[in-house]
Amino acid sequence: MNMLPGPTQIAAICLSAALPLLLMCYARIIRGSGRRFRLGCVSVVVLFVIACIAIPGQRNLDDVLGGLFLLATAIMLCYVLFSLLAWGFTLTLLTSLVQAGRPLTSEQWAAAYMQGGDIGTFAHNRLKLLTGSGLVMTTDDKLAPTAKGLAVTYLVKLVRLSTGLG
Amino acid sequence: MSFAVGFIAAIAFALLAPVLQFMARAFAWSIAPVILLAIGAIVSHGFGVVLGVLIVPQFRYWDAASIFAFCVMGYVFAFGAVYKSVSLEILLSLVDRPERTAPLSEVVERQVPHLFQGRAKILVDGGLVEQVDSRFAATAAGRNMAGRIGRLRRFFGIGDTGLYDFID
């Protein structure tokens, strides 16, 4: 068994480790968590392509393919953790309760979560994601799924079933 | 050939992970779904390595590990997306209605507060928040976790609203 990664795979592993640091650096110069994350991903992919060209010696397809898989894995892992930090509902509920510094009723907790807003602000924010991505449409103050929304729903149910979530 | 072994291990994971989730529900195991995914990944990865060593003369660990990690992470990504997404729960509830439509006010005033209460219960069940009479307070474990989250958010320059930033 060969336990040593190829040169391109080593580059991918290093870039994977560098992605969180890159996101930290971008935090000082780029507004918007989503935009920052996309730019971080583009940066590591460009650096990987440069590494593929710049690393001396003959390219091995298995090595490059393995490197691509490793880098894509790191990007997905970072996205899962980054999105939890940035948009995680439950985590933000906890931090808002701790920041309040005193026991809160359910209503007060909701207000603390929204930092002065109300739960409606949160609802509209999540609904904006659904309407903005064309999954739900609003007509006469009524919400209805679009054809794309229906397709996504079937996909979600399939994923839930096949991953054991029921 | 090493890639094929990694892919076979990923298929083993895709078969094992749902079985673990079903068993956890059936036997009321108090193990978080994410921990079950991690157990499934470790077991199937071990299976892949043993299989590779046995059947591939020049088994390249990192070739197998790369495709295995990619497939497993794709699975975890999909799992996380459908597991507890507020937006998807709203969408699913719309589709599950007979008329497939709902007044905006009902979603805002009833469904979202219901989701809010559900998440509060998760925090209480997880020992991060305690309920005394009608009030909620963070436990020591909850305060520790919130502190860690706060540090990570500052590290990555992430605000603490939990809202999507549509300025993008």
Coordinates of C-alpha atoms in Angstrom, one line a residue:
Chain A
M1 CA 0.0 0.0 0.0
N2 CA 1.3 3.4 -1.0
M3 CA 0.4 6.0 1.7
L4 CA 2.1 9.0 0.2
P5 CA -0.1 11.5 -1.6
G6 CA 1.0 12.7 -5.1
P7 CA 2.4 16.2 -5.6
T8 CA -0.9 17.7 -6.8
Q9 CA -2.7 15.9 -4.0
I10 CA -0.3 17.5 -1.5
A11 CA -1.1 20.9 -3.1
A12 CA -4.8 20.2 -2.7
I13 CA -4.3 19.2 1.0
C14 CA -2.3 22.4 1.7
L15 CA -5.0 24.6 -0.1
S16 CA -7.7 22.8 1.9
A17 CA -6.0 23.8 5.1
A18 CA -5.4 27.4 3.7
L19 CA -9.1 27.9 2.9
P20 CA -10.2 28.8 6.4
L21 CA -7.3 31.2 6.8
L22 CA -8.1 32.8 3.4
L23 CA -11.7 33.3 4.6
M24 CA -10.4 34.9 7.8
C25 CA -8.3 37.3 5.7
Y26 CA -11.2 38.1 3.4
A27 CA -13.3 38.9 6.5
R28 CA -11.3 42.1 6.9
I29 CA -11.8 43.3 3.3
I30 CA -15.0 41.8 1.8
R31 CA -18.6 42.4 3.1
G32 CA -21.2 39.6 2.9
S33 CA -20.6 36.1 4.2
G34 CA -21.9 34.4 1.0
R35 CA -19.8 36.6 -1.3
R36 CA -16.7 36.1 0.8
F37 CA -17.1 32.3 0.8
R38 CA -17.6 32.2 -3.0
L39 CA -14.4 34.3 -3.5
G40 CA -12.5 32.1 -1.1
C41 CA -13.5 29.0 -3.1
V42 CA -12.6 30.7 -6.4
S43 CA -9.2 31.6 -5.0
V44 CA -8.3 28.1 -3.9
V45 CA -9.4 26.6 -7.2
V46 CA -7.3 29.2 -9.1
L47 CA -4.3 28.4 -6.9
F48 CA -4.9 24.7 -7.4
V49 CA -4.8 25.2 -11.2
I50 CA -1.6 27.3 -10.9
A51 CA -0.1 24.5 -8.7
C52 CA -1.0 21.9 -11.4
I53 CA 0.8 23.9 -14.0
A54 CA 3.7 25.0 -11.8
I55 CA 4.7 21.8 -10.0
P56 CA 7.7 20.3 -11.9
G57 CA 7.6 16.8 -13.4
Q58 CA 5.0 15.0 -15.6
R59 CA 1.3 15.3 -14.6
N60 CA -0.4 12.1 -13.5
L61 CA -4.2 12.1 -14.2
D62 CA -4.9 10.0 -11.0
D63 CA -2.9 12.5 -8.9
V64 CA -4.8 15.5 -10.4
L65 CA -8.2 13.8 -10.1
G66 CA -7.4 12.9 -6.5
G67 CA -6.4 16.5 -5.8
L68 CA -9.6 17.8 -7.3
F69 CA -11.7 15.4 -5.1
L70 CA -9.7 16.5 -2.0
L71 CA -10.2 20.2 -2.7
A72 CA -13.9 19.8 -3.4
T73 CA -14.3 17.8 -0.2
A74 CA -12.6 20.6 1.8
I75 CA -14.8 23.3 0.1
M76 CA -18.0 21.3 1.0
L77 CA -16.8 20.8 4.6
C78 CA -16.0 24.5 5.0
Y79 CA -19.4 25.4 3.5
V80 CA -21.2 23.2 5.9
L81 CA -19.4 24.7 8.9
F82 CA -19.4 28.2 7.6
S83 CA -23.1 28.2 6.8
L84 CA -23.9 26.8 10.3
L85 CA -21.9 29.7 11.8
A86 CA -23.4 32.3 9.5
W87 CA -27.0 31.2 9.1
G88 CA -27.6 28.6 11.7
F89 CA -30.9 29.2 13.4
T90 CA -30.4 27.0 16.5
L91 CA -26.9 28.3 17.1
T92 CA -28.0 31.9 16.8
L93 CA -30.9 31.2 19.2
L94 CA -28.3 30.0 21.8
T95 CA -26.0 33.0 21.3
S96 CA -28.8 35.5 21.5
L97 CA -30.0 34.0 24.8
V98 CA -26.4 34.1 26.2
Q99 CA -25.9 37.7 25.0
A100 CA -29.2 38.7 26.8
G101 CA -27.5 37.8 30.1
R102 CA -30.7 37.0 31.9
P103 CA -33.6 34.4 31.7
L104 CA -36.0 35.3 28.9
T105 CA -39.6 34.3 28.1
S106 CA -40.3 32.8 24.7
E107 CA -41.4 36.2 23.3
Q108 CA -38.4 38.0 24.8
W109 CA -36.1 35.3 23.4
A110 CA -37.5 35.8 19.9
A111 CA -37.1 39.5 20.2
A112 CA -33.5 39.1 21.4
Y113 CA -32.8 36.7 18.5
M114 CA -34.0 39.4 16.1
Q115 CA -32.0 42.1 17.9
G116 CA -35.0 44.4 18.1
G117 CA -37.0 43.0 15.2
D118 CA -39.6 40.4 15.6
I119 CA -40.0 36.8 14.4
G120 CA -41.8 38.2 11.3
T121 CA -38.5 39.7 10.2
F122 CA -36.8 36.3 10.4
A123 CA -39.8 34.6 8.6
H124 CA -39.6 37.2 5.7
N125 CA -35.8 36.7 5.5
R126 CA -36.2 32.9 5.0
L127 CA -39.2 33.5 2.6
K128 CA -37.1 35.8 0.6
L129 CA -34.6 33.0 0.0
L130 CA -37.5 30.8 -1.2
T131 CA -39.0 33.5 -3.5
G132 CA -35.6 34.7 -4.6
S133 CA -34.6 31.3 -5.8
G134 CA -37.9 30.8 -7.6
L135 CA -39.2 28.0 -5.3
V136 CA -42.2 29.9 -4.0
M137 CA -44.3 32.6 -5.4
T138 CA -46.5 35.2 -3.6
T139 CA -49.8 36.1 -5.1
D140 CA -52.4 38.2 -3.2
D141 CA -50.6 37.6 0.1
K142 CA -50.7 33.8 -0.4
L143 CA -47.7 31.6 -0.8
A144 CA -47.6 28.7 -3.3
P145 CA -44.8 26.5 -4.6
T146 CA -43.6 27.0 -8.2
A147 CA -43.0 24.0 -10.5
K148 CA -39.3 24.3 -9.5
G149 CA -40.3 24.4 -5.9
L150 CA -42.3 21.2 -6.4
A151 CA -39.4 19.5 -8.0
V152 CA -37.1 20.5 -5.1
T153 CA -39.7 19.2 -2.7
Y154 CA -39.7 15.8 -4.3
L155 CA -35.9 15.8 -4.3
V156 CA -35.8 16.7 -0.7
K157 CA -38.2 13.9 0.2
L158 CA -36.1 11.5 -1.8
V159 CA -32.9 12.6 0.0
R160 CA -34.7 12.4 3.4
L161 CA -35.9 8.9 2.6
S162 CA -32.5 7.6 1.3
T163 CA -30.5 9.1 4.1
G164 CA -32.8 7.6 6.8
L165 CA -34.4 10.8 7.9
G166 CA -37.8 9.6 6.8
Chain B
M1 CA -8.3 0.7 -9.3
S2 CA -7.7 2.5 -6.0
F3 CA -10.4 5.0 -7.0
A4 CA -12.8 2.1 -7.6
V5 CA -12.1 0.8 -4.1
G6 CA -12.8 4.3 -2.6
F7 CA -16.0 4.5 -4.5
I8 CA -17.1 1.0 -3.3
A9 CA -16.4 2.2 0.3
A10 CA -18.5 5.3 -0.4
I11 CA -21.4 3.1 -1.5
A12 CA -20.9 1.0 1.7
F13 CA -21.3 4.3 3.6
A14 CA -24.4 5.3 1.7
L15 CA -26.0 1.9 2.6
L16 CA -24.7 1.9 6.2
A17 CA -25.6 5.5 7.2
P18 CA -29.4 5.3 6.7
V19 CA -29.5 1.9 8.5
L20 CA -27.8 3.6 11.5
Q21 CA -30.3 6.4 11.4
F22 CA -33.2 4.0 11.2
M23 CA -31.8 1.9 14.1
A24 CA -31.2 5.0 16.2
R25 CA -34.9 5.9 15.8
A26 CA -36.1 2.3 16.3
F27 CA -34.1 1.7 19.5
A28 CA -34.3 5.3 20.7
W29 CA -30.5 5.7 20.8
S30 CA -29.6 9.1 22.2
I31 CA -26.8 9.6 19.6
A32 CA -26.8 12.7 17.4
P33 CA -27.4 12.0 13.7
V34 CA -24.0 13.7 12.9
I35 CA -22.2 11.2 15.3
L36 CA -23.9 8.3 13.5
L37 CA -22.7 9.7 10.1
A38 CA -19.2 9.9 11.6
I39 CA -19.4 6.3 12.8
G40 CA -20.6 5.2 9.4
A41 CA -17.8 7.1 7.7
I42 CA -15.1 5.5 9.9
V43 CA -16.4 2.0 9.5
S44 CA -16.8 2.2 5.7
H45 CA -13.4 3.9 5.4
G46 CA -11.8 1.1 7.3
F47 CA -13.7 -1.4 5.1
G48 CA -12.3 0.4 2.0
V49 CA -8.7 0.3 3.2
V50 CA -8.9 -3.4 4.1
L51 CA -10.5 -4.1 0.7
G52 CA -7.9 -2.1 -1.1
V53 CA -5.0 -3.8 0.6
L54 CA -6.5 -7.2 -0.1
I55 CA -7.5 -6.8 -3.8
V56 CA -5.2 -4.1 -5.3
P57 CA -1.5 -5.0 -5.5
Q58 CA -0.4 -1.3 -5.7
F59 CA -3.1 0.2 -3.6
R60 CA -2.8 4.0 -3.5
Y61 CA -4.4 5.2 -0.2
W62 CA -4.9 8.9 -1.2
D63 CA -6.6 8.0 -4.5
A64 CA -9.1 5.9 -2.7
A65 CA -9.5 8.3 0.2
S66 CA -10.0 11.3 -2.1
I67 CA -13.1 9.9 -3.9
F68 CA -14.4 8.4 -0.7
A69 CA -14.1 11.7 1.1
F70 CA -15.7 13.6 -1.8
C71 CA -18.7 11.2 -2.0
V72 CA -19.2 11.1 1.8
M73 CA -19.0 14.9 2.1
G74 CA -21.5 15.2 -0.8
Y75 CA -23.8 12.9 1.3
V76 CA -23.3 14.9 4.4
F77 CA -23.9 18.1 2.5
A78 CA -27.2 16.8 1.2
F79 CA -28.1 15.4 4.6
G80 CA -27.4 18.8 6.3
A81 CA -29.4 20.6 3.6
V82 CA -32.5 18.6 4.2
Y83 CA -32.1 17.9 7.9
K84 CA -33.2 21.1 9.6
S85 CA -33.6 23.8 7.1
V86 CA -36.2 26.4 8.0
S87 CA -36.7 27.4 4.4
L88 CA -37.2 23.8 3.2
E89 CA -39.6 23.1 6.1
I90 CA -41.7 26.0 5.0
L91 CA -41.6 24.8 1.4
L92 CA -42.5 21.2 2.4
S93 CA -45.4 22.3 4.6
L94 CA -46.8 24.3 1.6
V95 CA -46.6 21.3 -0.7
D96 CA -48.1 19.0 1.9
R97 CA -51.3 21.1 2.1
P98 CA -54.2 19.8 0.0
E99 CA -54.6 23.2 -1.8
R100 CA -50.7 23.7 -1.9
T101 CA -51.1 27.3 -0.8
A102 CA -51.0 29.2 2.5
P103 CA -51.6 32.8 3.6
L104 CA -48.4 34.6 4.2
S105 CA -49.7 35.7 7.6
E106 CA -50.2 32.1 8.6
V107 CA -46.6 31.1 7.8
V108 CA -45.3 34.2 9.6
E109 CA -47.5 34.1 12.6
R110 CA -48.0 30.3 13.2
Q111 CA -45.5 28.1 11.4
V112 CA -42.3 30.1 12.1
P113 CA -43.0 30.5 15.8
H114 CA -43.7 26.8 15.9
L115 CA -40.3 26.2 14.3
F116 CA -38.8 28.6 16.9
Q117 CA -40.3 26.5 19.7
G118 CA -39.0 23.3 18.1
R119 CA -35.4 24.7 18.1
A120 CA -35.8 25.9 21.6
K121 CA -36.7 22.4 22.6
I122 CA -33.6 21.0 20.9
L123 CA -31.4 23.3 22.9
V124 CA -33.2 22.3 26.1
D125 CA -33.0 18.6 25.3
G126 CA -29.3 19.1 24.5
G127 CA -28.6 20.5 27.9
L128 CA -27.6 23.9 26.5
V129 CA -30.6 25.8 27.7
E130 CA -32.8 25.2 30.8
Q131 CA -36.4 26.2 31.3
V132 CA -37.5 27.5 34.6
D133 CA -41.2 28.2 34.7
S134 CA -41.9 30.2 31.6
R135 CA -38.3 31.5 31.2
F136 CA -35.3 30.2 29.4
A137 CA -31.7 30.6 30.5
A138 CA -28.4 29.2 29.1
T139 CA -26.7 26.5 31.1
A140 CA -23.0 26.5 31.8
A141 CA -22.5 24.2 28.8
G142 CA -24.6 26.5 26.6
R143 CA -22.6 29.6 27.7
N144 CA -19.4 27.7 26.8
M145 CA -20.7 26.7 23.4
A146 CA -21.9 30.3 22.7
G147 CA -18.5 31.6 23.7
R148 CA -16.8 29.3 21.2
I149 CA -19.3 30.2 18.5
G150 CA -18.8 33.9 19.2
R151 CA -15.0 33.5 18.8
L152 CA -15.3 31.6 15.6
R153 CA -17.8 34.2 14.2
R154 CA -15.3 37.0 15.1
F155 CA -12.5 35.0 13.5
F156 CA -14.4 34.7 10.2
G157 CA -16.0 38.2 10.4
I158 CA -19.5 36.7 10.6
G159 CA -22.3 38.7 12.2
D160 CA -24.5 37.2 14.8
T161 CA -28.0 37.7 13.3
G162 CA -28.3 34.3 11.6
L163 CA -30.1 36.1 8.7
Y164 CA -29.2 35.7 5.0
D165 CA -27.4 38.7 3.7
F166 CA -29.2 39.5 0.5
I167 CA -26.8 42.4 -0.2
D168 CA -25.0 39.7 -2.2

